[in-house]
Amino acid sequence: MMYLKEIVKKNKVWIGIYIVVGIVLAFLTNLSANYYQQLIDHFTAGTLTFRFIIIYGSVLLLICIGNYLDEYPGRKLENGIYLDLKVQALKKVSCIDYQTYQSLGTGELLQKIESGSGAGKRILFDFYFEMARKLLPSIGFSMLFIWRLNTSIAYAVLAGYILVFVITNILLRSLYHLKEKILNNEEQMTHFLTRGFMEMVTFRLHRKFKAEIAHANHAKTQIVDSKIKMSLIHEAFFTLFALLVTLIKIGIILYAWFTKSLTIGAVIALITLVDHAYTPIAIFNVLFVQYKLDQSAFKRYTHFLDAKEDKQLQIGEPLQSLQGAFNICQIDFAYSKQMIFKNLSLAIQAGEKIAFVGGSGSGKSTLVKLLIGLLKPTCGEIQIDGQALGKICLEDYYKQILYIPQESPIFDGTLRENLIFDKQIADEEIVAVLKHVCLEEWFTKLSHGLETKLGERGITLSGGERQRLALARIWFQDSKVIILDEATSAMDNLTEEHVMKAVLEVAAPCTVITIAHRLNAIKDFDRILAFHMGTVVGEGHFNELLADNDYFKELYHVGSLEE
Ligand SMILES: Nc1ncnc2c1ncn2[C@@H]1O[C@H](COP(=O)(O)OP(=O)(O)OP(=O)(O)O)[C@@H](O)[C@H]1O
């Protein structure tokens, strides 16, 4: 509820207006029923006046105007709340803890956000606001007018309310179970859709789509069956409810007929008022059932909003001007139970060009993620320019470093966005940089130039083009530390050599940390660290390691054979 309270606080003025307008409208609607009774009675008694018709007409006119004016705050709040909840999800992603983020599935999460935002909007807008502005005032005002006309009928209407509540609560029990089933299956459905879309090539070549469609069909059947059952239960309630209202109306007519205590106007007004008193109850019941069911969808969404955050992104010691010296002091790190580093220590000088090499799974990418603060050591400390990395404000740190990840270095956006993000840089300057990364010719073929859309994960580019584009960012960012995780692995040898030369030139004053599998690419690096199962098993310049280190020699020869 904390998240909904925040939204209420943000929109308090409009919510206030919306509720007040609703209450006034509920009063006027019931008042009009009352005037209608008097109008009929005056009419039959021959005492109707022009003044009375004007007053009655004015009330009806005010209702029309009020209903129209009500639309503005109504639509503003309805759409605003739903979209605010979606924005909250993006805000959450911006500060979520990296390991928690890794444990989330895209498809299921998207469905959770979609269902949760809709549920949150309905909880506030369709339930709480409707209750405050329409249902409670309507019930209150109609009961008041019924009471004034006849107290016995008012008691009968109240007894009906109690009966309706009892039935609703019985129905809710079976509906909960169905709703949970629908939500689970809807999340599964989006999961199958998202993964089918993202893994199209793998699934097609492994002929997995048949099984995938069968899974999706199973989820579909479950959703459809559960939704039919839910509708049937809802409809059964409505039928019972319509019967109850009909019985009360017949009861009023019989009562008036036997007792002769009511005028024609009063009978008509009572029948209208019973509708005014019971329609909100019928609506309330639908909304209450929906509210209870929405709570389960909203809880699944708030579970994501409550996920662990990386507090260090905003809070921490300020980091002034970065020099780029790292000191890794006796760190331990494990992924759940898999120990990756035990008591690892090493130092990197400011301005040093250092490469991490080693077999697959030896921990190179994990170390890099520890150095950029995405992962946190379970023990020990990483220092940057003598300051504990675990205590500094990461936003300050990220302003001064550049990291090019192994997976998907290009995001869904234009070429310009992918190169300079939100900076303002002249086109000529951007195009000039493309020459350094051997993309000049490729660029001239683009029909939309810098505004060319690159597709999800840069799907319209070759692997080597993606990597060269990502490396071009080095020219646009004033970084003191550049970290590259296999940033040239998809390039041919010639292009790799040319691009790396240009990168090392522009990054001459910076600390450069790179992970490389192709060892020829790091011949000119100041120092190479060879990793094996989370420990450093070799350290030195390329030629030294090739001469003295068996593990490095093996990596080199196997790599050369592969090439
Ligand atoms: N998010 C994760 N959760 C659990 N285990 C992980 C996770 N990421 C990596 N690992 C495991 O940690 C170990 C080290 O992985 P890491 O990616 O650091 O290796 P690497 O040396 O960079 O390998 P490669 O050269 O193949 O990229 C591997 O055994 C890997 O399976």
Coordinates of C-alpha atoms and ligand atoms in Angstrom, one line a residue:
M1 CA 0.0 0.0 0.0
M2 CA 3.0 2.3 0.5
Y3 CA 3.3 2.7 -3.3
L4 CA -0.4 3.6 -3.6
K5 CA -0.1 6.1 -0.8
E6 CA 2.8 7.8 -2.6
I7 CA 0.5 8.2 -5.7
V8 CA -2.3 9.5 -3.6
K9 CA 0.0 12.1 -2.1
K10 CA 1.3 13.2 -5.5
N11 CA -2.3 13.6 -6.8
K12 CA -4.0 14.9 -3.7
V13 CA -5.5 18.0 -5.2
W14 CA -7.2 16.3 -8.2
I15 CA -8.3 13.4 -6.0
G16 CA -9.9 15.9 -3.6
I17 CA -11.8 17.6 -6.5
Y18 CA -12.9 14.3 -8.0
I19 CA -14.3 13.0 -4.7
V20 CA -16.1 16.3 -3.9
V21 CA -17.7 16.5 -7.4
G22 CA -18.8 12.8 -7.0
I23 CA -20.4 13.4 -3.6
V24 CA -22.3 16.5 -4.9
L25 CA -23.5 14.5 -7.9
A26 CA -24.7 11.6 -5.7
F27 CA -26.6 14.1 -3.6
L28 CA -28.2 15.8 -6.6
T29 CA -29.2 12.4 -8.2
N30 CA -31.0 11.3 -5.0
L31 CA -32.5 14.8 -4.6
S32 CA -33.8 14.6 -8.1
A33 CA -35.6 11.3 -7.3
N34 CA -37.1 13.1 -4.3
Y35 CA -38.2 16.1 -6.4
Y36 CA -39.7 13.6 -8.9
Q37 CA -42.0 12.2 -6.2
Q38 CA -43.1 15.6 -5.2
L39 CA -43.6 16.6 -8.8
I40 CA -45.9 13.6 -9.4
D41 CA -47.8 14.3 -6.2
H42 CA -48.2 18.0 -6.9
F43 CA -49.3 17.1 -10.5
T44 CA -52.0 14.7 -9.3
A45 CA -53.1 17.1 -6.6
G46 CA -53.1 20.0 -9.1
T47 CA -50.7 22.1 -7.0
L48 CA -47.8 22.1 -9.4
T49 CA -46.1 25.5 -9.8
F50 CA -43.8 27.0 -12.4
R51 CA -41.2 27.7 -9.7
F52 CA -41.2 24.0 -8.7
I53 CA -40.6 22.9 -12.4
I54 CA -37.7 25.4 -12.6
I55 CA -36.1 24.0 -9.4
Y56 CA -36.5 20.4 -10.6
G57 CA -35.1 21.3 -14.1
S58 CA -32.1 23.1 -12.5
V59 CA -31.3 20.0 -10.5
L60 CA -31.4 17.9 -13.6
L61 CA -29.3 20.4 -15.5
L62 CA -26.7 20.5 -12.7
I63 CA -26.4 16.7 -12.8
C64 CA -25.7 16.9 -16.6
I65 CA -23.1 19.6 -16.2
G66 CA -21.5 17.8 -13.2
N67 CA -21.3 14.5 -15.1
Y68 CA -19.4 16.2 -17.9
L69 CA -17.1 18.2 -15.7
D70 CA -16.4 15.0 -13.7
E71 CA -14.7 13.5 -16.8
Y72 CA -11.6 15.7 -16.6
P73 CA -10.3 14.7 -13.2
G74 CA -11.6 11.2 -13.8
R75 CA -9.6 10.5 -16.9
K76 CA -6.6 12.4 -15.6
L77 CA -6.4 10.3 -12.5
E78 CA -7.4 7.0 -14.2
N79 CA -4.7 7.1 -16.9
G80 CA -2.2 8.9 -14.7
I81 CA -2.3 6.3 -11.9
Y82 CA -1.8 3.4 -14.3
L83 CA 1.1 5.0 -16.0
D84 CA 2.7 6.3 -12.8
L85 CA 2.8 2.7 -11.6
K86 CA 4.6 1.7 -14.8
V87 CA 7.1 4.5 -14.4
Q88 CA 7.7 3.3 -10.8
A89 CA 8.8 -0.1 -12.4
L90 CA 11.4 1.7 -14.5
K91 CA 12.6 3.7 -11.5
K92 CA 13.0 0.4 -9.7
V93 CA 15.1 -1.1 -12.5
S94 CA 17.3 2.0 -12.3
C95 CA 18.4 1.2 -8.7
I96 CA 17.8 -2.6 -8.3
D97 CA 20.6 -4.7 -6.9
Y98 CA 22.4 -6.4 -9.8
Q99 CA 22.2 -10.0 -8.6
T100 CA 18.5 -9.6 -7.9
Y101 CA 18.1 -8.2 -11.4
Q102 CA 19.8 -11.2 -12.8
S103 CA 17.3 -13.5 -11.1
L104 CA 14.3 -11.9 -12.8
G105 CA 12.8 -13.3 -16.0
T106 CA 11.9 -10.6 -18.6
G107 CA 8.6 -12.1 -19.8
E108 CA 7.2 -12.9 -16.3
L109 CA 8.3 -9.5 -15.0
L110 CA 6.7 -7.6 -17.9
Q111 CA 3.4 -9.4 -17.2
K112 CA 3.7 -8.7 -13.5
I113 CA 4.2 -5.0 -14.2
E114 CA 1.3 -4.9 -16.7
S115 CA -1.1 -6.8 -14.4
G116 CA 0.1 -5.0 -11.3
S117 CA -0.2 -1.5 -12.8
G118 CA -3.8 -2.3 -13.9
A119 CA -4.6 -3.8 -10.5
G120 CA -3.1 -0.8 -8.6
K121 CA -5.1 1.6 -10.8
R122 CA -8.3 -0.3 -10.1
I123 CA -7.6 -0.6 -6.4
L124 CA -7.3 3.2 -6.1
F125 CA -9.5 4.5 -8.9
D126 CA -12.2 1.9 -9.3
F127 CA -12.5 0.9 -5.6
Y128 CA -11.4 3.5 -3.1
F129 CA -12.3 6.6 -5.2
E130 CA -15.6 5.1 -6.3
M131 CA -16.4 4.2 -2.7
A132 CA -15.7 7.7 -1.4
R133 CA -17.3 9.7 -4.2
K134 CA -20.2 7.5 -5.4
L135 CA -21.1 4.4 -3.6
L136 CA -21.1 5.5 0.0
P137 CA -22.7 8.9 -0.6
S138 CA -25.3 7.2 -3.0
I139 CA -26.1 4.6 -0.4
G140 CA -26.2 7.2 2.4
F141 CA -28.3 9.7 0.5
S142 CA -30.8 7.2 -0.9
M143 CA -31.2 5.5 2.6
L144 CA -31.8 9.0 4.0
F145 CA -34.5 9.7 1.5
I146 CA -36.1 6.2 1.9
W147 CA -36.0 6.7 5.7
R148 CA -37.9 9.9 5.3
L149 CA -40.5 8.3 3.1
N150 CA -41.0 5.0 5.1
T151 CA -38.9 3.5 8.0
S152 CA -40.1 -0.1 7.6
I153 CA -38.9 -0.2 4.0
A154 CA -35.6 1.3 5.0
Y155 CA -35.1 -1.6 7.5
A156 CA -36.0 -4.1 4.7
V157 CA -33.4 -2.5 2.4
L158 CA -30.7 -2.7 5.2
A159 CA -31.5 -6.4 5.8
G160 CA -31.0 -7.0 2.0
Y161 CA -27.5 -5.3 2.3
I162 CA -26.4 -7.8 4.9
L163 CA -27.6 -10.7 2.8
V164 CA -25.6 -9.4 -0.2
F165 CA -22.4 -9.1 1.9
V166 CA -22.7 -12.6 3.2
I167 CA -23.1 -14.0 -0.3
T168 CA -20.1 -11.9 -1.6
N169 CA -17.8 -13.3 1.0
I170 CA -18.7 -16.8 0.2
L171 CA -18.1 -16.2 -3.5
L172 CA -14.7 -14.6 -2.9
R173 CA -13.2 -17.7 -1.5
S174 CA -13.6 -19.6 -4.8
L175 CA -12.7 -16.6 -6.9
Y176 CA -9.3 -16.1 -5.1
H177 CA -8.1 -19.5 -6.2
L178 CA -9.2 -18.9 -9.8
K179 CA -7.5 -15.5 -9.9
E180 CA -4.1 -16.9 -8.7
K181 CA -4.4 -19.5 -11.4
I182 CA -5.1 -16.9 -14.1
L183 CA -2.2 -14.7 -13.0
N184 CA 0.3 -17.6 -12.9
N185 CA -0.8 -18.7 -16.4
E186 CA -0.7 -15.2 -17.8
E187 CA 2.8 -14.7 -16.6
Q188 CA 3.8 -18.1 -18.1
M189 CA 2.1 -17.0 -21.4
T190 CA 4.2 -13.8 -21.6
H191 CA 7.3 -15.7 -20.6
F192 CA 6.7 -18.1 -23.6
L193 CA 6.0 -15.2 -25.9
T194 CA 9.1 -13.2 -24.9
R195 CA 11.5 -16.1 -24.9
G196 CA 10.1 -17.3 -28.3
F197 CA 10.7 -13.8 -29.7
M198 CA 14.1 -13.3 -28.2
E199 CA 15.4 -16.9 -29.0
M200 CA 13.8 -17.2 -32.4
V201 CA 16.9 -18.5 -34.2
T202 CA 17.9 -21.0 -31.4
F203 CA 14.4 -22.3 -31.1
R204 CA 13.8 -22.6 -34.8
L205 CA 17.0 -24.5 -35.4
H206 CA 16.4 -26.8 -32.5
R207 CA 12.8 -27.2 -33.6
K208 CA 11.6 -26.2 -30.1
F209 CA 8.7 -24.0 -31.3
K210 CA 6.3 -27.0 -31.4
A211 CA 6.8 -27.8 -27.7
E212 CA 6.8 -24.0 -26.9
I213 CA 3.4 -23.5 -28.7
A214 CA 2.0 -26.5 -26.8
H215 CA 3.1 -25.0 -23.5
A216 CA 1.5 -21.7 -24.5
N217 CA -1.7 -23.5 -25.5
H218 CA -1.9 -25.2 -22.2
A219 CA -1.5 -21.9 -20.4
K220 CA -4.2 -20.4 -22.7
T221 CA -6.6 -23.2 -21.9
Q222 CA -6.1 -22.7 -18.2
I223 CA -6.6 -19.0 -18.5
V224 CA -9.8 -19.3 -20.6
D225 CA -11.3 -22.0 -18.3
S226 CA -10.6 -20.0 -15.2
K227 CA -12.0 -16.8 -16.7
I228 CA -15.2 -18.6 -17.8
K229 CA -15.6 -20.0 -14.2
M230 CA -15.0 -16.5 -12.7
S231 CA -17.6 -15.0 -15.1
L232 CA -20.2 -17.7 -14.2
I233 CA -19.7 -17.0 -10.5
H234 CA -20.0 -13.3 -11.0
E235 CA -23.1 -13.7 -13.2
A236 CA -24.7 -16.1 -10.6
F237 CA -24.3 -13.3 -8.1
F238 CA -25.9 -10.8 -10.4
T239 CA -28.9 -13.0 -11.1
L240 CA -29.4 -13.5 -7.3
F241 CA -29.0 -9.8 -6.8
A242 CA -31.6 -8.9 -9.6
L243 CA -34.0 -11.3 -8.0
L244 CA -33.6 -9.6 -4.6
V245 CA -34.1 -6.1 -6.0
T246 CA -37.2 -7.3 -7.9
L247 CA -38.6 -8.9 -4.7
I248 CA -38.1 -5.6 -2.8
K249 CA -39.8 -3.6 -5.5
I250 CA -42.8 -6.0 -5.6
G251 CA -42.8 -5.8 -1.8
I252 CA -43.1 -2.0 -1.9
I253 CA -46.1 -2.2 -4.3
L254 CA -47.8 -4.9 -2.2
Y255 CA -47.1 -2.9 1.0
A256 CA -48.5 0.3 -0.6
W257 CA -51.5 -1.6 -1.9
F258 CA -52.4 -3.3 1.5
T259 CA -51.6 -0.4 3.8
K260 CA -52.8 2.4 1.5
S261 CA -50.2 4.5 3.4
L262 CA -48.1 5.7 0.3
T263 CA -48.9 8.2 -2.4
I264 CA -48.3 7.3 -6.1
G265 CA -45.4 9.7 -6.1
A266 CA -43.9 8.0 -3.0
V267 CA -44.2 4.5 -4.6
I268 CA -42.5 5.7 -7.7
A269 CA -39.8 7.5 -5.7
L270 CA -39.2 4.4 -3.5
I271 CA -38.8 2.2 -6.5
T272 CA -36.3 4.7 -8.0
L273 CA -34.6 5.1 -4.6
V274 CA -34.3 1.3 -4.1
D275 CA -32.4 1.3 -7.4
H276 CA -30.3 4.1 -6.2
A277 CA -29.6 2.3 -3.0
Y278 CA -29.0 -1.1 -4.6
T279 CA -27.2 -0.3 -7.8
P280 CA -24.2 1.1 -5.8
I281 CA -24.3 -2.1 -3.7
A282 CA -24.3 -4.2 -6.9
I283 CA -21.4 -2.1 -8.2
F284 CA -19.7 -2.2 -4.8
N285 CA -19.9 -6.0 -4.8
V286 CA -18.3 -6.3 -8.2
L287 CA -15.7 -3.7 -7.2
F288 CA -15.1 -5.3 -3.8
V289 CA -14.6 -8.8 -5.4
Q290 CA -12.3 -7.2 -8.1
Y291 CA -10.5 -5.2 -5.4
K292 CA -9.7 -8.4 -3.4
L293 CA -8.6 -10.2 -6.5
D294 CA -6.5 -7.1 -7.7
Q295 CA -4.7 -7.2 -4.4
S296 CA -3.1 -10.5 -5.3
A297 CA -2.0 -9.1 -8.7
F298 CA -0.7 -5.9 -7.0
K299 CA 1.2 -7.9 -4.4
R300 CA 3.1 -9.8 -7.1
Y301 CA 4.0 -6.4 -8.6
T302 CA 5.0 -4.8 -5.2
H303 CA 7.1 -7.9 -4.5
F304 CA 9.2 -6.6 -7.5
L305 CA 9.1 -3.0 -6.2
D306 CA 10.3 -4.2 -2.8
A307 CA 13.2 -6.1 -4.4
K308 CA 16.7 -5.3 -2.9
E309 CA 18.2 -2.1 -4.2
D310 CA 21.7 -1.0 -4.6
K311 CA 21.7 1.9 -2.1
Q312 CA 25.2 2.8 -3.0
L313 CA 24.0 4.3 -6.3
Q314 CA 22.8 7.4 -4.6
I315 CA 24.3 7.3 -1.1
G316 CA 28.0 7.2 -0.3
E317 CA 31.1 9.2 0.0
P318 CA 31.6 11.6 -2.9
L319 CA 34.3 10.7 -5.4
Q320 CA 36.1 13.7 -6.7
S321 CA 38.6 13.4 -9.5
L322 CA 39.3 9.7 -10.3
Q323 CA 43.0 8.7 -11.0
G324 CA 42.2 5.1 -11.7
A325 CA 44.3 3.1 -9.2
F326 CA 42.7 -0.1 -7.9
N327 CA 43.7 -2.2 -4.9
I328 CA 41.9 -5.4 -4.4
C329 CA 42.5 -6.5 -0.8
Q330 CA 41.8 -10.1 0.2
I331 CA 38.3 -10.4 -1.3
D332 CA 36.0 -13.3 -1.3
F333 CA 33.0 -13.7 -3.7
A334 CA 30.5 -16.4 -4.3
Y335 CA 27.4 -16.9 -6.4
S336 CA 25.0 -18.5 -3.9
K337 CA 27.1 -21.5 -3.0
Q338 CA 29.7 -21.4 -5.9
M339 CA 32.9 -19.8 -4.5
I340 CA 34.5 -17.8 -7.3
F341 CA 37.3 -15.8 -5.4
K342 CA 38.9 -16.7 -2.1
N343 CA 41.3 -14.2 -0.6
L344 CA 42.1 -12.5 -3.9
S345 CA 44.5 -9.6 -3.7
L346 CA 46.0 -7.5 -6.5
A347 CA 46.8 -4.0 -7.4
I348 CA 46.4 -2.0 -10.6
Q349 CA 48.3 1.3 -11.1
A350 CA 46.6 4.5 -12.3
G351 CA 47.1 4.7 -16.1
E352 CA 48.1 1.0 -16.4
K353 CA 47.0 -1.1 -19.3
I354 CA 46.1 -4.5 -17.9
A355 CA 44.6 -7.6 -19.4
F356 CA 42.8 -10.5 -17.7
V357 CA 43.1 -13.8 -19.5
G358 CA 42.1 -17.3 -18.5
G359 CA 39.9 -20.3 -19.3
S360 CA 36.2 -20.0 -19.6
G361 CA 34.5 -19.6 -16.2
S362 CA 37.8 -18.7 -14.4
G363 CA 36.1 -15.5 -13.0
K364 CA 37.3 -12.7 -15.2
S365 CA 33.9 -11.1 -15.9
T366 CA 33.0 -11.6 -12.3
L367 CA 36.1 -9.6 -11.2
V368 CA 35.3 -6.8 -13.7
K369 CA 31.7 -6.6 -12.3
L370 CA 33.2 -6.4 -8.8
L371 CA 35.5 -3.6 -10.0
I372 CA 32.5 -1.6 -11.3
G373 CA 30.5 -2.2 -8.1
L374 CA 27.7 -4.2 -9.8
L375 CA 28.7 -7.1 -7.5
K376 CA 29.9 -6.7 -3.9
P377 CA 32.6 -8.8 -2.3
T378 CA 31.4 -10.9 0.6
C379 CA 34.6 -10.3 2.4
G380 CA 37.6 -8.0 2.0
E381 CA 37.7 -4.6 0.2
I382 CA 38.3 -3.1 -3.2
Q383 CA 39.9 0.4 -3.1
I384 CA 39.8 2.9 -5.8
D385 CA 42.5 5.6 -5.4
G386 CA 42.7 4.5 -1.8
Q387 CA 38.9 5.0 -1.1
A388 CA 36.8 1.9 -0.4
L389 CA 34.7 1.2 -3.4
G390 CA 32.0 -0.2 -1.2
K391 CA 31.5 3.2 0.5
I392 CA 31.6 5.6 -2.4
C393 CA 28.6 6.9 -4.3
L394 CA 28.4 4.8 -7.4
E395 CA 26.7 7.6 -9.5
D396 CA 29.9 9.7 -9.0
Y397 CA 32.0 6.7 -10.0
Y398 CA 30.0 5.9 -13.1
K399 CA 30.5 9.4 -14.4
Q400 CA 34.2 8.7 -14.6
I401 CA 34.4 5.2 -15.9
L402 CA 33.4 3.4 -19.1
Y403 CA 32.4 -0.3 -19.2
I404 CA 31.7 -2.2 -22.4
P405 CA 30.1 -5.5 -21.5
Q406 CA 30.5 -8.8 -23.2
E407 CA 26.8 -9.3 -23.9
S408 CA 24.7 -6.8 -25.9
P409 CA 26.9 -3.7 -25.8
I410 CA 24.3 -2.0 -28.1
F411 CA 20.8 -1.1 -26.9
D412 CA 17.5 -0.5 -28.8
G413 CA 17.9 3.1 -30.0
T414 CA 19.4 5.2 -32.8
L415 CA 23.1 5.2 -33.8
R416 CA 23.4 8.6 -32.2
E417 CA 22.0 7.5 -28.9
N418 CA 24.2 4.4 -28.8
L419 CA 27.3 6.5 -29.3
I420 CA 26.7 9.6 -27.2
F421 CA 23.7 8.7 -25.1
D422 CA 22.1 12.1 -24.1
K423 CA 25.1 14.3 -24.7
Q424 CA 25.1 17.2 -27.3
I425 CA 27.9 16.6 -29.7
A426 CA 28.3 17.9 -33.3
D427 CA 27.6 15.4 -36.1
E428 CA 31.0 16.0 -37.7
E429 CA 32.7 15.1 -34.5
I430 CA 30.7 11.8 -34.2
V431 CA 31.3 10.8 -37.8
A432 CA 35.0 11.5 -37.4
V433 CA 35.1 9.0 -34.5
L434 CA 33.5 6.3 -36.6
K435 CA 36.7 6.4 -38.8
H436 CA 38.8 5.4 -35.7
V437 CA 36.7 2.3 -35.3
C438 CA 36.7 1.4 -39.0
L439 CA 33.0 2.2 -39.5
E440 CA 33.3 5.0 -41.9
E441 CA 32.3 3.0 -44.9
W442 CA 29.5 1.3 -43.1
F443 CA 28.1 4.6 -42.0
T444 CA 28.0 6.1 -45.5
K445 CA 25.6 3.3 -46.5
L446 CA 23.0 4.1 -43.8
S447 CA 20.0 5.9 -45.3
H448 CA 19.1 7.6 -42.0
G449 CA 22.6 8.4 -40.9
L450 CA 23.0 9.0 -37.2
E451 CA 19.2 8.6 -36.7
T452 CA 19.3 5.0 -38.0
K453 CA 17.5 2.7 -35.5
L454 CA 19.8 -0.3 -34.6
G455 CA 17.1 -2.6 -33.3
E456 CA 16.9 -4.6 -30.0
R457 CA 20.5 -5.4 -28.9
G458 CA 21.7 -3.9 -32.2
I459 CA 20.2 -6.8 -34.1
T460 CA 20.6 -5.1 -37.5
L461 CA 24.4 -5.1 -37.0
S462 CA 27.1 -7.8 -37.3
G463 CA 28.8 -8.8 -34.1
G464 CA 32.0 -7.0 -35.0
E465 CA 30.1 -3.8 -36.0
R466 CA 28.3 -3.9 -32.6
Q467 CA 31.6 -4.1 -30.8
R468 CA 33.2 -1.3 -32.8
L469 CA 30.3 1.0 -32.2
A470 CA 30.4 0.3 -28.5
L471 CA 34.2 1.1 -28.5
A472 CA 33.5 4.4 -30.3
R473 CA 32.0 5.6 -27.0
I474 CA 35.5 5.9 -25.5
W475 CA 36.0 9.0 -27.7
F476 CA 32.9 10.7 -26.3
Q477 CA 33.2 10.0 -22.6
D478 CA 35.8 11.7 -20.4
S479 CA 36.6 8.5 -18.5
K480 CA 39.6 7.8 -16.3
V481 CA 39.0 4.1 -16.3
I482 CA 38.0 2.0 -19.3
I483 CA 36.9 -1.6 -18.7
L484 CA 36.4 -3.9 -21.7
D485 CA 34.9 -7.3 -21.4
E486 CA 35.9 -9.2 -24.6
A487 CA 35.1 -6.0 -26.5
T488 CA 36.9 -7.1 -29.7
S489 CA 36.1 -10.9 -29.8
A490 CA 33.9 -10.7 -32.8
M491 CA 36.3 -8.7 -35.0
D492 CA 38.6 -10.1 -37.6
N493 CA 42.3 -9.9 -36.7
L494 CA 43.2 -6.9 -38.9
T495 CA 40.2 -4.8 -37.7
E496 CA 40.9 -5.8 -34.1
E497 CA 44.5 -4.7 -34.4
H498 CA 43.6 -1.4 -36.0
V499 CA 40.8 -0.6 -33.6
M500 CA 42.8 -1.6 -30.4
K501 CA 45.7 0.6 -31.6
A502 CA 43.3 3.6 -31.9
V503 CA 41.7 2.7 -28.5
L504 CA 45.1 2.6 -26.7
E505 CA 46.1 5.9 -28.3
V506 CA 42.9 7.7 -27.1
A507 CA 43.0 6.0 -23.8
A508 CA 46.7 6.7 -23.2
P509 CA 46.1 8.6 -19.9
C510 CA 43.5 6.2 -18.6
T511 CA 43.6 2.9 -16.7
V512 CA 42.5 0.3 -19.2
I513 CA 41.4 -3.1 -18.0
T514 CA 40.4 -5.6 -20.7
I515 CA 39.4 -9.2 -20.8
A516 CA 40.7 -11.0 -23.8
H517 CA 40.6 -14.5 -25.3
R518 CA 42.6 -13.6 -28.4
L519 CA 46.0 -13.1 -26.8
N520 CA 47.6 -11.4 -29.8
A521 CA 45.3 -8.4 -29.1
I522 CA 47.0 -7.7 -25.8
K523 CA 50.7 -7.9 -26.8
D524 CA 51.2 -4.2 -26.1
F525 CA 49.6 -4.2 -22.6
D526 CA 51.7 -3.3 -19.6
R527 CA 50.7 -6.4 -17.7
I528 CA 48.7 -9.5 -18.1
L529 CA 47.0 -11.5 -15.3
A530 CA 46.3 -15.1 -16.1
F531 CA 43.3 -16.5 -14.1
H532 CA 42.5 -20.1 -13.4
M533 CA 39.6 -21.0 -11.1
G534 CA 39.5 -17.7 -9.4
T535 CA 43.2 -17.4 -8.7
V536 CA 46.0 -15.6 -10.5
V537 CA 48.4 -18.2 -11.9
G538 CA 50.5 -16.0 -14.0
E539 CA 51.5 -12.3 -14.1
G540 CA 53.7 -10.3 -16.4
H541 CA 54.3 -8.9 -19.8
F542 CA 53.1 -10.9 -22.8
N543 CA 56.6 -12.1 -23.8
E544 CA 57.5 -13.0 -20.2
L545 CA 54.4 -15.1 -19.7
L546 CA 54.9 -16.8 -23.1
A547 CA 58.4 -17.7 -22.1
D548 CA 57.8 -18.8 -18.4
N549 CA 54.2 -19.6 -17.8
D550 CA 52.9 -23.0 -18.9
Y551 CA 49.2 -22.1 -18.4
F552 CA 49.6 -18.9 -20.5
K553 CA 51.5 -20.9 -23.2
E554 CA 48.7 -23.4 -23.4
L555 CA 46.1 -20.6 -23.6
Y556 CA 48.1 -19.0 -26.4
H557 CA 48.7 -22.2 -28.4
V558 CA 45.1 -23.4 -28.1
G559 CA 43.9 -19.9 -29.1
S560 CA 46.3 -19.9 -32.1
L561 CA 45.1 -23.3 -33.3
E562 CA 41.5 -22.1 -33.0
E563 CA 42.2 -19.1 -35.1
Ligands
LIG1 N1 24.8 -14.7 -12.3 C1 25.5 -15.8 -12.0 N2 24.9 -16.7 -11.1 C2 25.6 -17.8 -10.8 N3 26.8 -18.2 -11.3 C3 27.4 -17.4 -12.2 C4 26.7 -16.1 -12.5 N4 27.6 -15.5 -13.4 C5 28.6 -16.3 -13.6 N5 28.5 -17.4 -12.8 C6 29.5 -18.5 -12.7 O1 30.7 -18.0 -12.2 C7 31.8 -18.5 -12.8 C8 32.7 -17.4 -13.3 O2 32.0 -16.8 -14.4 P1 32.6 -15.6 -15.2 O3 31.6 -15.1 -16.1 O4 33.3 -14.6 -14.2 O5 33.8 -16.3 -16.0 P2 34.7 -15.8 -17.2 O6 36.1 -16.1 -16.7 O7 34.4 -14.4 -17.5 O8 34.3 -16.7 -18.3 P3 34.2 -16.5 -19.9 O9 35.6 -16.3 -20.4 O10 33.6 -17.7 -20.4 O11 33.3 -15.3 -20.1 C9 31.3 -19.5 -13.8 O12 31.4 -20.8 -13.4 C10 29.9 -19.1 -14.0 O13 29.1 -20.2 -14.3

